Coordinates of N, CA, C and O in Angstrom, one line a residue:
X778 N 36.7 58.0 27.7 CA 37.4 59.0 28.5 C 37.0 60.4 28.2 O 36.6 60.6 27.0
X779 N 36.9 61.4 29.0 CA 36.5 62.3 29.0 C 37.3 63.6 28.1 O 38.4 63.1 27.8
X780 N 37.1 64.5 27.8 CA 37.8 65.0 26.8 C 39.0 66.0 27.8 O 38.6 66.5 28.8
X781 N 40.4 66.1 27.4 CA 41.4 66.7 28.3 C 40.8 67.6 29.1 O 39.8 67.6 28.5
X782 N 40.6 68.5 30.3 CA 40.6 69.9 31.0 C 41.8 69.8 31.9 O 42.0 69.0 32.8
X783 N 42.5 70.9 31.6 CA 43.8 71.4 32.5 C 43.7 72.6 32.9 O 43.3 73.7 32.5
X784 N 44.3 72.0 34.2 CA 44.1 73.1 35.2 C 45.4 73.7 35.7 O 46.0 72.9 36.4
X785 N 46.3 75.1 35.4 CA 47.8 75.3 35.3 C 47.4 76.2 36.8 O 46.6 77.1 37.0
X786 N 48.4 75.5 37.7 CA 48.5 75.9 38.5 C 49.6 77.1 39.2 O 50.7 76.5 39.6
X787 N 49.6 78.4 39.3 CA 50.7 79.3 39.6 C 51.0 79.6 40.7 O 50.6 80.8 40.7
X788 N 51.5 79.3 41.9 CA 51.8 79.2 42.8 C 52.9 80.9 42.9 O 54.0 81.0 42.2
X789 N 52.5 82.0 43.7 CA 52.9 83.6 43.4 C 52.9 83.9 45.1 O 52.4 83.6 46.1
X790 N 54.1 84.9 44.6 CA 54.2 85.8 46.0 C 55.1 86.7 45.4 O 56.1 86.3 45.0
X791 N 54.7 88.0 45.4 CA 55.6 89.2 45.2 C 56.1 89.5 43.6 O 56.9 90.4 43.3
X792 N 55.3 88.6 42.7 CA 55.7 88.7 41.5 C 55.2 89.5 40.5 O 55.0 89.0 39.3
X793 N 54.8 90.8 41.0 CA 54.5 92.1 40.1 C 55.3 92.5 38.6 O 55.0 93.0 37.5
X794 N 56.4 91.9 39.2 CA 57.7 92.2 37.4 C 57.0 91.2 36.6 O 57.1 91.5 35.4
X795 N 56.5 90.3 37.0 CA 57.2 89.0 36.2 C 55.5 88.4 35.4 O 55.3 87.8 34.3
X796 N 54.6 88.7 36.4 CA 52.6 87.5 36.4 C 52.4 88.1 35.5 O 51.5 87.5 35.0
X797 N 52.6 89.2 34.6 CA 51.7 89.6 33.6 C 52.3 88.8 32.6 O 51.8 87.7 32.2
X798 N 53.2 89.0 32.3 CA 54.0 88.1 31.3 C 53.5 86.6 31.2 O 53.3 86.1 30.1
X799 N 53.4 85.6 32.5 CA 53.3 84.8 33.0 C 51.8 84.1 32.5 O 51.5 83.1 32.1
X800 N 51.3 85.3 32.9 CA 49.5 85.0 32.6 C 49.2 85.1 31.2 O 48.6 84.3 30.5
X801 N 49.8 86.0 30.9 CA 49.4 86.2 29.1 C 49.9 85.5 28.5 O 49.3 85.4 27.4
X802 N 51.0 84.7 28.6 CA 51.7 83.9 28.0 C 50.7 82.3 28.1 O 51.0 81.3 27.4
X803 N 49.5 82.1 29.2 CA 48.8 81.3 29.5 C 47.8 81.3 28.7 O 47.5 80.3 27.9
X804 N 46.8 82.7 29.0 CA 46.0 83.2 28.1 C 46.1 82.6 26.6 O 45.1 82.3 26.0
X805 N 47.2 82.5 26.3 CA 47.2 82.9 24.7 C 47.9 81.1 23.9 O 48.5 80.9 22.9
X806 N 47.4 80.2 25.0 CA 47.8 79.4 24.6 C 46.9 78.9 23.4 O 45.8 79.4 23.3
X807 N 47.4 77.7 22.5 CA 46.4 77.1 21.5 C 45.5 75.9 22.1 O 44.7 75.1 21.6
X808 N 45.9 76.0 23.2 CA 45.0 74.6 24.0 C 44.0 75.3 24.3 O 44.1 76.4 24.8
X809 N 41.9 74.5 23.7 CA 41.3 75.5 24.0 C 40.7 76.1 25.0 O 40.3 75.1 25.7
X810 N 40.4 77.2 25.5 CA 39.8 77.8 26.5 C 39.2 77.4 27.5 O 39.5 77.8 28.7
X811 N 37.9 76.4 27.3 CA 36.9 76.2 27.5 C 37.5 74.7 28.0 O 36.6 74.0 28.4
X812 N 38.5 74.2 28.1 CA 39.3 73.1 28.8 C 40.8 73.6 29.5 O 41.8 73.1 29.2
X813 N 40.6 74.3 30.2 CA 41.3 75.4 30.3 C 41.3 76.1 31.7 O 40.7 77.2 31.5
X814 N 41.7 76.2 33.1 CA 41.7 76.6 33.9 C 43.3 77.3 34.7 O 44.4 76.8 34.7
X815 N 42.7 78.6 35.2 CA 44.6 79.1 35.6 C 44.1 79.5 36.9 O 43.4 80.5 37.1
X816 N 44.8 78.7 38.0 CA 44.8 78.9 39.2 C 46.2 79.7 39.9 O 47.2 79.2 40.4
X817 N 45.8 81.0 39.7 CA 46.9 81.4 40.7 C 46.5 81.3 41.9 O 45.3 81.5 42.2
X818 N 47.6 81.1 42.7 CA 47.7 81.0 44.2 C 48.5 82.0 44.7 O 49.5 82.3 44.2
X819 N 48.0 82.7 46.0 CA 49.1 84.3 46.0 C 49.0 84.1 47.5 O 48.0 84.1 48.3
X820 N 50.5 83.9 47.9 CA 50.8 83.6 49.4 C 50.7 84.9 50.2 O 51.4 85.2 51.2
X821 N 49.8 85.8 49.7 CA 49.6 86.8 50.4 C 50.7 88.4 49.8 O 51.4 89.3 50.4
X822 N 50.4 88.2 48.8 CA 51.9 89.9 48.2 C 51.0 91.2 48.6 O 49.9 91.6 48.7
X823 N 52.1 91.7 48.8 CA 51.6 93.1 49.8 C 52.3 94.2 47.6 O 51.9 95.3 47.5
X824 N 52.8 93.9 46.9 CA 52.8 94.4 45.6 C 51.6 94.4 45.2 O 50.6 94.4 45.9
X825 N 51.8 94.5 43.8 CA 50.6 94.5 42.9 C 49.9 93.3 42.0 O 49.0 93.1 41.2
X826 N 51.1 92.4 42.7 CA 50.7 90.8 42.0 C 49.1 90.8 42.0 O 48.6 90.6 40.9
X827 N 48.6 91.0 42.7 CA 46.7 90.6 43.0 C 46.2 91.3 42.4 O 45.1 90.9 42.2
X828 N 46.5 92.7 41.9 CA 45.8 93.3 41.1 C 45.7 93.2 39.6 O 44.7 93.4 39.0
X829 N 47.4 92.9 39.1 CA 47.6 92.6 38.1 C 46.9 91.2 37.6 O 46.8 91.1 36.4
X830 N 46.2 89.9 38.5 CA 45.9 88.8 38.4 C 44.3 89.3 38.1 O 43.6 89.0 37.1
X831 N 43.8 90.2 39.1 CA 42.3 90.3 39.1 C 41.8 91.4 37.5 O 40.7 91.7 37.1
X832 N 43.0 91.7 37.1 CA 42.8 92.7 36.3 C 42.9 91.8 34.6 O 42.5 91.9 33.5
X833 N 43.7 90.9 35.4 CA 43.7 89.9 33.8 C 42.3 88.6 33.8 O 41.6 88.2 32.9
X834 N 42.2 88.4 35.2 CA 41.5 87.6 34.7 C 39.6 88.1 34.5 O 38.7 87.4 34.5
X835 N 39.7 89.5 34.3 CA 38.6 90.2 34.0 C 38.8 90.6 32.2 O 38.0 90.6 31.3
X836 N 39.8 91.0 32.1 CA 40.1 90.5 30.4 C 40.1 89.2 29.9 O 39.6 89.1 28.8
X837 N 40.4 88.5 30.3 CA 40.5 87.1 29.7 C 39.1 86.6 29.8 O 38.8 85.8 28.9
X838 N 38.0 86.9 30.8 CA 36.6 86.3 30.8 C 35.6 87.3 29.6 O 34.5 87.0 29.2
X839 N 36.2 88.2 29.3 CA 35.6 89.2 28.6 C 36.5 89.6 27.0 O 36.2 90.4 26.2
X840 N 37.6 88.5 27.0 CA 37.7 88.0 25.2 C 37.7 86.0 25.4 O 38.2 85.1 24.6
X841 N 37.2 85.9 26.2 CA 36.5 84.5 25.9 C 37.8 83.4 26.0 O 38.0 82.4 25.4
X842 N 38.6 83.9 27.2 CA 39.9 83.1 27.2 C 39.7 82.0 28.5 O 38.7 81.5 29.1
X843 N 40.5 81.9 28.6 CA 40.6 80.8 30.1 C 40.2 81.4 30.8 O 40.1 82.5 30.4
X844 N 39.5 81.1 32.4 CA 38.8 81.1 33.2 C 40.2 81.4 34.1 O 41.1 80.7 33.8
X845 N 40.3 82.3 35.0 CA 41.5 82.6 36.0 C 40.9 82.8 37.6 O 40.1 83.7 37.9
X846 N 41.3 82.1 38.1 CA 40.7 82.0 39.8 C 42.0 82.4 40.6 O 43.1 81.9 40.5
X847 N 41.7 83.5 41.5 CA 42.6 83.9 42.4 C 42.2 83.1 43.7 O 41.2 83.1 44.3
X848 N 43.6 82.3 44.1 CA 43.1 81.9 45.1 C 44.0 82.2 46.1 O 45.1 82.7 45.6
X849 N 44.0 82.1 47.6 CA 44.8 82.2 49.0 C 45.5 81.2 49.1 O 45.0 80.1 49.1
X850 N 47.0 81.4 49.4 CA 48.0 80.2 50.0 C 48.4 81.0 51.1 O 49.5 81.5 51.0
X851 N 47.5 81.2 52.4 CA 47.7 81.5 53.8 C 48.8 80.7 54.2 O 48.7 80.7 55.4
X852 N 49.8 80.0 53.9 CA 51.1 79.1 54.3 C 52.0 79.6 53.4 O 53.2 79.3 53.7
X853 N 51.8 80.2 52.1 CA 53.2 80.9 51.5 C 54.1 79.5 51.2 O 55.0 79.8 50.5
X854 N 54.0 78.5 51.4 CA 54.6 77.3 50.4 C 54.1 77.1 49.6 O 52.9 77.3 49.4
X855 N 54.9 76.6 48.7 CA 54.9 76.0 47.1 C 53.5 74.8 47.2 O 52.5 74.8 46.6
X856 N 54.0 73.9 48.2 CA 53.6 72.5 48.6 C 51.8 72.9 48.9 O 50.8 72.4 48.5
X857 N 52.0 73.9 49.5 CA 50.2 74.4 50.3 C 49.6 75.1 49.0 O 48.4 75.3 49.0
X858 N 50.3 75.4 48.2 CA 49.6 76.5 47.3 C 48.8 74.9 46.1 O 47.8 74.7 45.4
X859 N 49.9 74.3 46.2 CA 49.3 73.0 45.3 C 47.6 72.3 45.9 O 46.5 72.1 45.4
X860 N 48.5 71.9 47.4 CA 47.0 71.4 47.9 C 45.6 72.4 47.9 O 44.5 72.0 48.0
X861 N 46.1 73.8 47.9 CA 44.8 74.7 48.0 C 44.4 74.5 46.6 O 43.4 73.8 46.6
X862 N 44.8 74.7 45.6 CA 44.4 74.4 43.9 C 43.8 73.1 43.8 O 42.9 73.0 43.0
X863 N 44.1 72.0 44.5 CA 43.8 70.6 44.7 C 42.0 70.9 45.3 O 41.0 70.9 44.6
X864 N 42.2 71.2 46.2 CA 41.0 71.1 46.9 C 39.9 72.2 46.0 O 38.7 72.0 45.9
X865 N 40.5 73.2 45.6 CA 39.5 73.6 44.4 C 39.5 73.7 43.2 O 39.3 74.6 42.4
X866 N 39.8 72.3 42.7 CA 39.4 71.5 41.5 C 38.7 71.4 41.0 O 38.1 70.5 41.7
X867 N 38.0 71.6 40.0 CA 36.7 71.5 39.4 C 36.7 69.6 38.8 O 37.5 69.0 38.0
X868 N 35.6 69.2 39.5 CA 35.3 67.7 39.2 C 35.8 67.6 37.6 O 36.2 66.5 37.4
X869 N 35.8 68.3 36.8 CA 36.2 68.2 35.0 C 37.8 68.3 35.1 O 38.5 68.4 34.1
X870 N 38.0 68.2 35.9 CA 40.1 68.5 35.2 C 40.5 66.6 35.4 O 40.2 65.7 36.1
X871 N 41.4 66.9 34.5 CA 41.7 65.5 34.1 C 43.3 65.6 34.1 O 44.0 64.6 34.3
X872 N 43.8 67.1 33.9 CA 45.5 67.4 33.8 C 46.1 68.6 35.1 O 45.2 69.3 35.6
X873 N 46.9 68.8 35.3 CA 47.4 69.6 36.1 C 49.1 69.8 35.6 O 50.1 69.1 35.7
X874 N 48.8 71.2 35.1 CA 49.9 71.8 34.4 C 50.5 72.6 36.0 O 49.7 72.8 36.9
X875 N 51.8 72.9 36.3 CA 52.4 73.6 37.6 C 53.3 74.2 37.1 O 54.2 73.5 36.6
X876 N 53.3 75.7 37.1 CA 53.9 77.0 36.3 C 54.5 77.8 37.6 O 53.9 77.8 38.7
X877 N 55.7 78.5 37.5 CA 55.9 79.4 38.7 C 55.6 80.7 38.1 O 55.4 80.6 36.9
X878 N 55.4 82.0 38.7 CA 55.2 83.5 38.5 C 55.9 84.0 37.6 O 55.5 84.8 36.7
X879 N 57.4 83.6 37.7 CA 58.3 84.5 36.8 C 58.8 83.7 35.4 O 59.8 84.1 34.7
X880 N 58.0 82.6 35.0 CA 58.3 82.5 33.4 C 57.0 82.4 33.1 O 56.0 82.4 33.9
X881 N 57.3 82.4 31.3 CA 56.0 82.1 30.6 C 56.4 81.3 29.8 O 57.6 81.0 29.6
X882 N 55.1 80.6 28.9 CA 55.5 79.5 27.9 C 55.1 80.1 26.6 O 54.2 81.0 26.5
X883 N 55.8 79.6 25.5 CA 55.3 79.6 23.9 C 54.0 79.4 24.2 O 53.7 79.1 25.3
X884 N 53.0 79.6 23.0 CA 51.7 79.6 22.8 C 51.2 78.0 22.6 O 50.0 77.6 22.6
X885 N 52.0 77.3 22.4 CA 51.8 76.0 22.2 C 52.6 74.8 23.3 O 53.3 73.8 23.0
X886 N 52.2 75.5 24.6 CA 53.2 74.7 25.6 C 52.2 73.5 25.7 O 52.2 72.3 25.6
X887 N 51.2 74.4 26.1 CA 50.3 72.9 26.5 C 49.3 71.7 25.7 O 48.6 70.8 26.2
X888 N 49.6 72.4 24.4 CA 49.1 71.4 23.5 C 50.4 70.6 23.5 O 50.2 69.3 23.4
X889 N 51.6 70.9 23.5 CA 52.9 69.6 23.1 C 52.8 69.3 24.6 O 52.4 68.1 24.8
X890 N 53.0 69.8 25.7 CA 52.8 68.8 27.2 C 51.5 67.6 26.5 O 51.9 66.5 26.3
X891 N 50.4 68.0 26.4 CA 49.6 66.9 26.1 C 50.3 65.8 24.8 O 50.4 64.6 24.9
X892 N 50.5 66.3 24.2 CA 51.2 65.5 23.2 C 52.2 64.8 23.8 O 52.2 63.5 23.7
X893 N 53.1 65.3 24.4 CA 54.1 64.3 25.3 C 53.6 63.2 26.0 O 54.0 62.0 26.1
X894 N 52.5 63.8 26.7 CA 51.7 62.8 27.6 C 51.3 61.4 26.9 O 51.7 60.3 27.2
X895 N 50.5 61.9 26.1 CA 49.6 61.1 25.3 C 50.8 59.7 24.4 O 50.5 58.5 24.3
X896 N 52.2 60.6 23.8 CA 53.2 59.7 23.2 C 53.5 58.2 24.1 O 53.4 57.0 23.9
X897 N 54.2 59.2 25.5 CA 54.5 58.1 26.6 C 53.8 57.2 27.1 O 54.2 56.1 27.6
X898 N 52.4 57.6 26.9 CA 50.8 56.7 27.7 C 51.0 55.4 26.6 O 51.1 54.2 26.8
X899 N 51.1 56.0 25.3 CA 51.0 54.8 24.6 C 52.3 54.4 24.4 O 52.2 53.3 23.8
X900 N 53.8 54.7 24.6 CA 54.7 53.9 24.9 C 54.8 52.5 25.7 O 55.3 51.3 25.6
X901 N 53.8 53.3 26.9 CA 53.6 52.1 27.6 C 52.9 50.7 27.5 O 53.1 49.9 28.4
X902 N 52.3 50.7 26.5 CA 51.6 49.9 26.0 C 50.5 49.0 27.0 O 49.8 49.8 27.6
X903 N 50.3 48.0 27.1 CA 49.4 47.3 28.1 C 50.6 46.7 29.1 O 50.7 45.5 29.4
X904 N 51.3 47.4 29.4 CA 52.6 47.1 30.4 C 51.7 46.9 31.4 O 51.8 45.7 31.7
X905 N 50.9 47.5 32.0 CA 50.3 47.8 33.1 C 50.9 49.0 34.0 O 50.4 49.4 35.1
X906 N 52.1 49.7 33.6 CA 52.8 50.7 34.2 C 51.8 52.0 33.9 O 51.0 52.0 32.9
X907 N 51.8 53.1 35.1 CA 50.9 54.2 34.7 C 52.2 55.2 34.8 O 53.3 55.0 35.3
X908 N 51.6 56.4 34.0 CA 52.7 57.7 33.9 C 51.9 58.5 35.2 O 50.7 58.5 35.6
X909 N 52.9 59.2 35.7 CA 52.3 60.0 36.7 C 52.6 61.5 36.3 O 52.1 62.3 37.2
X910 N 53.2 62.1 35.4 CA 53.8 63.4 34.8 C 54.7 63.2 34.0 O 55.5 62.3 33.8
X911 N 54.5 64.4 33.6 CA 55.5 65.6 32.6 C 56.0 66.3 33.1 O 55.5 67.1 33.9
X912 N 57.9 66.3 32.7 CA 58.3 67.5 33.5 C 58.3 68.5 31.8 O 57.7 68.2 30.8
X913 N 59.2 69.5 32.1 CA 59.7 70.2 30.3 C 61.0 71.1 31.4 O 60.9 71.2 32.6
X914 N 61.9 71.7 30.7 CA 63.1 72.2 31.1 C 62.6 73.4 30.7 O 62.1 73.6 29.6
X915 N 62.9 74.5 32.1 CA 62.8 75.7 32.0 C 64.0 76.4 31.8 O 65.0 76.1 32.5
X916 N 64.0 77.2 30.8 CA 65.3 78.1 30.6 C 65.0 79.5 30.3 O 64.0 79.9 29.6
X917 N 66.0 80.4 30.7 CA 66.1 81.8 30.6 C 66.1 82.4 29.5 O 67.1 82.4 28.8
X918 N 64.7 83.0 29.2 CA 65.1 83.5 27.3 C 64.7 85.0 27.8 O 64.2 85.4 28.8
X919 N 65.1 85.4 26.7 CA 64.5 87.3 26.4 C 63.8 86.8 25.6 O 63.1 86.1 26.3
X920 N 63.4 86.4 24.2 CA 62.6 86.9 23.1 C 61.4 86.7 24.0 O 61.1 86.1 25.0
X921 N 60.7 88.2 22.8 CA 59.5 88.4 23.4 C 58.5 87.5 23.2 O 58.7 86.4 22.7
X922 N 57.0 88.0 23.7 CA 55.9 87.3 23.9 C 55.3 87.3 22.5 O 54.2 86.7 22.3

């Protein structure tokens, strides 16, 4: 099997307060880079969300971080913003992480998502049952980044 590549999908509209936080918190994960893809999707924000995205992911390619693709969700659903990330998938992703604009994760979200994964896969044993996801419980923190 091929070695993990995830691809975290951010599905945005209007979230100028919130994507920098959001992105850097992505950025800076311990899962490495180079398996590693951040698709935001921006249902069109008339803010600064797109600038703040185009601005990070021109730092992040230039300290050697994840790869960040701005992409169009001309439908402004959640549902359409998925299928657009879908359809520009790079043949190498094997995971699909799905993040909204206004939180961020610890630095080690997606190395323990994979670890959860990986626990359950082999829970299953030769059941013949397949896992289809990971959820994790989002909750409202202040401490910082």
């Amino acid at each position: 099997m091929a070695e993990p590549f995830v691809v975290t999908v951010v599905p945005t509209f209007q979230e100028e307060d919130h994507i920098e936080r959001c992105i850097r918190s992505l950025m800076s994960q311990t899962w490495p880079a180079e398996r590693h893809l951040i698709h935001i999707v921006d249902g069109g924000s008339t803010d600064a969300t797109r600038t703040i995205v185009e601005n990070l992911a021109a730092e992040s390619e230039t300290q050697g971080g994840p790869s960040i693709v701005l992409l169009e969700n001309r439908e402004r659903f959640v549902a359409q913003a998925r299928n657009t990330s879908l359809a520009a998938m790079p043949d190498e992703a094997t995971h699909i992480l799905e993040m909204i604009g206004h939180v961020w994760v610890p630095d080690d979200h997606i190395e323990h998502r994979m670890s959860d994964l990986a626990e359950l896969q082999s829970s299953l044993g030769d059941s013949g049952d397949k896992l289809g996801g990971v959820g994790t419980l989002v909750k409202e923190s202040d401490l910082s980044l």
